[in-house]
């Protein structure tokens, strides 16, 4: 035995883990025995010789362990070398095989590339929204948004992340569980003056905002607490990295330069790092001290003590050792203490107010939008597409493996191991998956930017094609796809008996393998139904939301406003400027009508104190309202809002000092005076001592804050009559042609009418509504794209199944035709088989779609998740596709020559 192991070591023959210890023991024993024989020959006794040999040899156990270690290292090196050699051989063999079939290779790589590219794109979106912390935020798990929650009796929970500055200051100075707290408000600001003025995105933040997040400047410094002390701070600014590069070319001498924003001259002191967006993932061009910017652009001089204006977002960093529950309890106690000091505390306290911390990523918090929910669903849909691609590629690889059945049987007969052949077949599938992964990254690079701009255009995307997370995900998807698509065909190809496989022709082996291919085809058809039904539901939702009556016609309406930031004008002068602008705009060619209003749908709202005789407290369905609109008499004609009963305002009523009048919407009339005529009723706008406004008309309900129909009470008063004393104004202009063509002329007229204004904002009404429609548009677009991709894959899969089935059954078709069957009979046979497979898959997919539809019902718009129109169109489409995919192999089968088929067998 020792001689054999010695020979193995001399010639470096490969051993195993089980023989390493035995070989080491035998080698040590061999050396000792040889020394014993030498000592015995010199005259020592056997016992003396053995003791002396062991003494001279040294530490036996240590030597044996060292020999074992060397043997194991050598064995590992030999195995790794053998593995790499075999892998290289398998790769070369796979490359040669794929080069011989370029059509097959192209189809598989394109199929996998589309699926992996779709998944990489959606992973990048979900990762940005839900998984990855905002750029440059240190220890993001300890940073949280602060939400203020109320539970009105009988109404849904109301929660907001907006607070007044005194509210923020109370928590900042009281809650010990917070290491730091900061406030921020993001809005458009006016850069420059006069004709060169334009809007940029600005953020007003307290000085503690940057150290709270842990961000470091790329250039210069951030402002300090001494430069941001309410009520008046130091006018310094920190530029966003994108603005610095885009507008200033990355000039490092920008520090100390003057930047005029909202009429205030700021000194640039720093630049944020690349990709930094704060907490909202939106582009910010300039960061300003809140103590300076708030006075110039948002609030009055008492902004720091005004308890009635909730406008800032609050963010906090937990102190080390503090948990969320403790922080919530301390913050709630501070919030309740703050509320008890308000004059309306009695109305708020019964609603169980509390503070809750939420994740820093908004889309993981309680106020996530429909866009992120649909993005998450689309990520799941992309995964379904990947499963369909796996099934399709698995079918193609299975057909290829079956065609190589004889080759595999010959190699097995010559002594090749089944494990070795499985490794070779898996190498082919993994190589195809790797090529598909590369193609997928290229597709994600080209298509991903378009998808992201359509899906969530307001978010800054900093990820690049070679982002490690996206690369890792794509590599994992390619590996998983290669294993799933290749393992089952490899195992199936090696199952038949060698003797049978060597004797069999092309038609052998159909039974179990055909059932597997049919099962894969059924899964493709079923999942395609699910995706196509989803596409149909979102397409119908998009159609419904676009054609729904919003209570106004927004298609040719422009919304214009004058920006007074930095201008030293009184409220009366602002009102007079809007009157002049209204008169000038109405005379412009192309303008059909124009009106003045105080509230812009989907943008601003106001709900001042209102009293109605007979009501101690007014109902507030959904927690909102009643909403006030102060409008000029032309408003309803300009907006296209119908007057249902009574009449509208007259020019004589649109003056101060005359009898007060008002109009209400349908919801308000039905809630306040059910079953009664609302005309002649009384509204008291303001405190209870204010005069009564007589209701003279009822208008249709119009959407104000949500595009979904909600029963919000709204009422209208003449803008100049006096019961509404604010100076907030907006111009609404209805055009005869395309609104965009008039924007330049309108801006000139507005600037001429109000030369003191710093800027004139003009945008189409549809632009304000678009964020509300975007979820259904992106759902319809992406579901349709994925559904069509799945449909194409299913059609290719069905065609491959039927084509392979016909090739297997050539002998059977020849026998049938030799016995008198006609070409039409063969066509019906093959076509019927294809339609049966498709029919079973469609039925299974319809059941899955019905169950899954309940989960997406909340994302649909006026569409039932089991809408029969959608299911009918999807079923008909798939049956037609199945018929076409089956017809080509059927026609091929009908042309089989019986004699040739029988002789071939």
mmCIF file of N, CA, C and O in Angstrom, residues 654-703:
data_model
loop_
_atom_site.group_PDB
_atom_site.id
_atom_site.type_symbol
_atom_site.label_atom_id
_atom_site.label_comp_id
_atom_site.label_asym_id
_atom_site.label_seq_id
_atom_site.Cartn_x
_atom_site.Cartn_y
_atom_site.Cartn_z
ATOM 1 N N UNK A 654 -69.555 92.620 -9.452
ATOM 2 C CA UNK A 654 -68.126 92.441 -9.233
ATOM 3 C C UNK A 654 -67.489 93.763 -8.806
ATOM 4 O O UNK A 654 -66.543 94.264 -9.411
ATOM 5 N N UNK A 655 -68.061 94.365 -7.740
ATOM 6 C CA UNK A 655 -67.555 95.624 -7.198
ATOM 7 C C UNK A 655 -67.709 95.604 -5.688
ATOM 8 O O UNK A 655 -68.581 94.905 -5.139
ATOM 9 N N UNK A 656 -66.896 96.361 -5.027
ATOM 10 C CA UNK A 656 -67.017 96.468 -3.573
ATOM 11 C C UNK A 656 -68.210 97.354 -3.221
ATOM 12 O O UNK A 656 -68.570 98.270 -3.966
ATOM 13 N N UNK A 657 -68.827 97.048 -2.089
ATOM 14 C CA UNK A 657 -69.896 97.878 -1.575
ATOM 15 C C UNK A 657 -71.278 97.510 -2.055
ATOM 16 O O UNK A 657 -72.256 98.149 -1.636
ATOM 17 N N UNK A 658 -71.430 96.532 -2.940
ATOM 18 C CA UNK A 658 -72.754 96.118 -3.404
ATOM 19 C C UNK A 658 -73.195 94.893 -2.610
ATOM 20 O O UNK A 658 -72.434 94.316 -1.813
ATOM 21 N N UNK A 659 -74.461 94.486 -2.816
ATOM 22 C CA UNK A 659 -74.992 93.319 -2.101
ATOM 23 C C UNK A 659 -74.163 92.084 -2.433
ATOM 24 O O UNK A 659 -73.858 91.814 -3.599
ATOM 25 N N UNK A 660 -73.799 91.344 -1.415
ATOM 26 C CA UNK A 660 -72.916 90.195 -1.616
ATOM 27 C C UNK A 660 -73.686 89.005 -2.184
ATOM 28 O O UNK A 660 -74.804 88.710 -1.775
ATOM 29 N N UNK A 661 -73.026 88.330 -3.129
ATOM 30 C CA UNK A 661 -73.618 87.146 -3.758
ATOM 31 C C UNK A 661 -72.576 86.035 -3.794
ATOM 32 O O UNK A 661 -71.377 86.277 -3.632
ATOM 33 N N UNK A 662 -73.049 84.807 -4.018
ATOM 34 C CA UNK A 662 -72.151 83.649 -4.075
ATOM 35 C C UNK A 662 -72.787 82.573 -4.938
ATOM 36 O O UNK A 662 -73.998 82.586 -5.196
ATOM 37 N N UNK A 663 -71.986 81.646 -5.397
ATOM 38 C CA UNK A 663 -72.443 80.465 -6.122
ATOM 39 C C UNK A 663 -71.806 79.244 -5.458
ATOM 40 O O UNK A 663 -70.724 79.336 -4.879
ATOM 41 N N UNK A 664 -72.499 78.113 -5.509
ATOM 42 C CA UNK A 664 -72.007 76.886 -4.884
ATOM 43 C C UNK A 664 -71.993 75.777 -5.924
ATOM 44 O O UNK A 664 -72.703 75.839 -6.940
ATOM 45 N N UNK A 665 -71.176 74.748 -5.640
ATOM 46 C CA UNK A 665 -71.177 73.603 -6.551
ATOM 47 C C UNK A 665 -72.227 72.580 -6.119
ATOM 48 O O UNK A 665 -72.844 72.692 -5.047
ATOM 49 N N UNK A 666 -72.427 71.565 -6.951
ATOM 50 C CA UNK A 666 -73.455 70.562 -6.683
ATOM 51 C C UNK A 666 -73.247 69.876 -5.339
ATOM 52 O O UNK A 666 -74.196 69.665 -4.583
ATOM 53 N N UNK A 667 -71.998 69.506 -5.051
ATOM 54 C CA UNK A 667 -71.725 68.785 -3.809
ATOM 55 C C UNK A 667 -72.084 69.624 -2.598
ATOM 56 O O UNK A 667 -72.660 69.117 -1.622
ATOM 57 N N UNK A 668 -71.783 70.900 -2.636
ATOM 58 C CA UNK A 668 -72.073 71.769 -1.496
ATOM 59 C C UNK A 668 -73.579 71.946 -1.322
ATOM 60 O O UNK A 668 -74.102 71.904 -0.197
ATOM 61 N N UNK A 669 -74.295 72.124 -2.436
ATOM 62 C CA UNK A 669 -75.745 72.263 -2.360
ATOM 63 C C UNK A 669 -76.391 71.002 -1.791
ATOM 64 O O UNK A 669 -77.307 71.069 -0.960
ATOM 65 N N UNK A 670 -75.914 69.839 -2.231
ATOM 66 C CA UNK A 670 -76.507 68.583 -1.772
ATOM 67 C C UNK A 670 -76.191 68.313 -0.300
ATOM 68 O O UNK A 670 -77.028 67.750 0.425
ATOM 69 N N UNK A 671 -75.013 68.708 0.170
ATOM 70 C CA UNK A 671 -74.630 68.434 1.557
ATOM 71 C C UNK A 671 -75.275 69.409 2.534
ATOM 72 O O UNK A 671 -75.694 69.024 3.636
ATOM 73 N N UNK A 672 -75.366 70.688 2.161
ATOM 74 C CA UNK A 672 -75.873 71.689 3.096
ATOM 75 C C UNK A 672 -77.386 71.822 3.060
ATOM 76 O O UNK A 672 -78.017 72.091 4.095
ATOM 77 N N UNK A 673 -77.975 71.639 1.896
ATOM 78 C CA UNK A 673 -79.428 71.815 1.780
ATOM 79 C C UNK A 673 -80.043 70.646 1.010
ATOM 80 O O UNK A 673 -80.572 70.817 -0.099
ATOM 81 N N UNK A 674 -79.958 69.451 1.543
ATOM 82 C CA UNK A 674 -80.479 68.284 0.810
ATOM 83 C C UNK A 674 -81.991 68.393 0.599
ATOM 84 O O UNK A 674 -82.750 68.666 1.540
ATOM 85 N N UNK A 675 -82.401 68.180 -0.641
ATOM 86 C CA UNK A 675 -83.830 68.226 -0.973
ATOM 87 C C UNK A 675 -84.397 69.627 -1.026
ATOM 88 O O UNK A 675 -85.608 69.786 -1.226
ATOM 89 N N UNK A 676 -83.582 70.670 -0.843
ATOM 90 C CA UNK A 676 -84.061 72.049 -0.878
ATOM 91 C C UNK A 676 -83.447 72.789 -2.058
ATOM 92 O O UNK A 676 -82.431 72.373 -2.613
ATOM 93 N N UNK A 677 -84.072 73.902 -2.389
ATOM 94 C CA UNK A 677 -83.542 74.768 -3.426
ATOM 95 C C UNK A 677 -82.467 75.652 -2.804
ATOM 96 O O UNK A 677 -82.759 76.440 -1.900
ATOM 97 N N UNK A 678 -81.209 75.537 -3.246
ATOM 98 C CA UNK A 678 -80.144 76.335 -2.614
ATOM 99 C C UNK A 678 -80.198 77.818 -2.963
ATOM 100 O O UNK A 678 -79.554 78.625 -2.290
ATOM 101 N N UNK A 679 -80.912 78.190 -4.023
ATOM 102 C CA UNK A 679 -80.957 79.597 -4.428
ATOM 103 C C UNK A 679 -81.619 80.427 -3.337
ATOM 104 O O UNK A 679 -82.680 80.072 -2.807
ATOM 105 N N UNK A 680 -80.983 81.524 -3.018
ATOM 106 C CA UNK A 680 -81.481 82.392 -1.964
ATOM 107 C C UNK A 680 -80.931 82.069 -0.592
ATOM 108 O O UNK A 680 -81.166 82.825 0.358
ATOM 109 N N UNK A 681 -80.197 80.974 -0.442
ATOM 110 C CA UNK A 681 -79.629 80.621 0.845
ATOM 111 C C UNK A 681 -78.476 81.571 1.181
ATOM 112 O O UNK A 681 -77.973 82.315 0.333
ATOM 113 N N UNK A 682 -78.004 81.478 2.441
ATOM 114 C CA UNK A 682 -77.023 82.432 2.946
ATOM 115 C C UNK A 682 -75.695 81.744 3.255
ATOM 116 O O UNK A 682 -75.671 80.682 3.878
ATOM 117 N N UNK A 683 -74.599 82.368 2.825
ATOM 118 C CA UNK A 683 -73.250 81.984 3.210
ATOM 119 C C UNK A 683 -72.609 83.176 3.890
ATOM 120 O O UNK A 683 -72.694 84.308 3.394
ATOM 121 N N UNK A 684 -71.931 82.939 5.008
ATOM 122 C CA UNK A 684 -71.233 84.003 5.719
ATOM 123 C C UNK A 684 -69.745 83.730 5.600
ATOM 124 O O UNK A 684 -69.205 82.823 6.258
ATOM 125 N N UNK A 685 -69.077 84.490 4.732
ATOM 126 C CA UNK A 685 -67.642 84.308 4.492
ATOM 127 C C UNK A 685 -66.890 85.181 5.480
ATOM 128 O O UNK A 685 -67.020 86.399 5.480
ATOM 129 N N UNK A 686 -66.086 84.527 6.349
ATOM 130 C CA UNK A 686 -65.386 85.240 7.404
ATOM 131 C C UNK A 686 -65.982 84.887 8.751
ATOM 132 O O UNK A 686 -66.591 83.829 8.927
ATOM 133 N N UNK A 687 -65.818 85.799 9.737
ATOM 134 C CA UNK A 687 -66.391 85.501 11.056
ATOM 135 C C UNK A 687 -67.903 85.695 11.027
ATOM 136 O O UNK A 687 -68.477 86.162 10.044
ATOM 137 N N UNK A 688 -68.540 85.337 12.127
ATOM 138 C CA UNK A 688 -70.007 85.307 12.157
ATOM 139 C C UNK A 688 -70.626 86.692 12.077
ATOM 140 O O UNK A 688 -71.841 86.821 11.874
ATOM 141 N N UNK A 689 -69.845 87.742 12.231
ATOM 142 C CA UNK A 689 -70.392 89.102 12.132
ATOM 143 C C UNK A 689 -70.404 89.624 10.698
ATOM 144 O O UNK A 689 -70.920 90.719 10.446
ATOM 145 N N UNK A 690 -69.836 88.854 9.762
ATOM 146 C CA UNK A 690 -69.769 89.305 8.376
ATOM 147 C C UNK A 690 -71.157 89.263 7.746
ATOM 148 O O UNK A 690 -72.030 88.487 8.156
ATOM 149 N N UNK A 691 -71.383 90.095 6.704
ATOM 150 C CA UNK A 691 -72.693 90.097 6.038
ATOM 151 C C UNK A 691 -72.953 88.780 5.314
ATOM 152 O O UNK A 691 -72.036 88.022 4.987
ATOM 153 N N UNK A 692 -74.217 88.533 5.028
ATOM 154 C CA UNK A 692 -74.623 87.310 4.334
ATOM 155 C C UNK A 692 -74.411 87.464 2.831
ATOM 156 O O UNK A 692 -74.656 88.534 2.265
ATOM 157 N N UNK A 693 -73.932 86.396 2.191
ATOM 158 C CA UNK A 693 -73.812 86.355 0.731
ATOM 159 C C UNK A 693 -74.917 85.453 0.202
ATOM 160 O O UNK A 693 -74.990 84.269 0.567
ATOM 161 N N UNK A 694 -75.761 85.986 -0.647
ATOM 162 C CA UNK A 694 -76.901 85.229 -1.170
ATOM 163 C C UNK A 694 -76.453 84.295 -2.295
ATOM 164 O O UNK A 694 -75.740 84.716 -3.220
ATOM 165 N N UNK A 695 -76.867 83.028 -2.211
ATOM 166 C CA UNK A 695 -76.543 82.058 -3.252
ATOM 167 C C UNK A 695 -77.434 82.346 -4.452
ATOM 168 O O UNK A 695 -78.674 82.300 -4.352
ATOM 169 N N UNK A 696 -76.816 82.643 -5.613
ATOM 170 C CA UNK A 696 -77.576 82.979 -6.816
ATOM 171 C C UNK A 696 -77.462 81.922 -7.913
ATOM 172 O O UNK A 696 -78.146 82.026 -8.938
ATOM 173 N N UNK A 697 -76.606 80.915 -7.715
ATOM 174 C CA UNK A 697 -76.444 79.914 -8.766
ATOM 175 C C UNK A 697 -75.751 78.662 -8.260
ATOM 176 O O UNK A 697 -75.088 78.676 -7.219
ATOM 177 N N UNK A 698 -75.923 77.579 -9.001
ATOM 178 C CA UNK A 698 -75.280 76.295 -8.715
ATOM 179 C C UNK A 698 -74.502 75.875 -9.952
ATOM 180 O O UNK A 698 -75.063 75.873 -11.063
ATOM 181 N N UNK A 699 -73.232 75.541 -9.791
ATOM 182 C CA UNK A 699 -72.401 75.114 -10.907
ATOM 183 C C UNK A 699 -72.035 73.641 -10.722
ATOM 184 O O UNK A 699 -72.150 73.074 -9.630
ATOM 185 N N UNK A 700 -71.614 73.039 -11.817
ATOM 186 C CA UNK A 700 -71.232 71.632 -11.753
ATOM 187 C C UNK A 700 -69.989 71.449 -10.887
ATOM 188 O O UNK A 700 -69.189 72.366 -10.722
ATOM 189 N N UNK A 701 -69.847 70.261 -10.336
ATOM 190 C CA UNK A 701 -68.659 69.940 -9.547
ATOM 191 C C UNK A 701 -67.434 69.963 -10.457
ATOM 192 O O UNK A 701 -67.466 69.459 -11.582
ATOM 193 N N UNK A 702 -66.350 70.536 -9.954
ATOM 194 C CA UNK A 702 -65.081 70.584 -10.692
ATOM 195 C C UNK A 702 -63.979 70.030 -9.800
ATOM 196 O O UNK A 702 -63.997 70.218 -8.583
ATOM 197 N N UNK A 703 -63.044 69.333 -10.407
ATOM 198 C CA UNK A 703 -61.926 68.774 -9.652
ATOM 199 C C UNK A 703 -61.016 69.918 -9.209
ATOM 200 O O UNK A 703 -60.706 70.808 -10.002
#
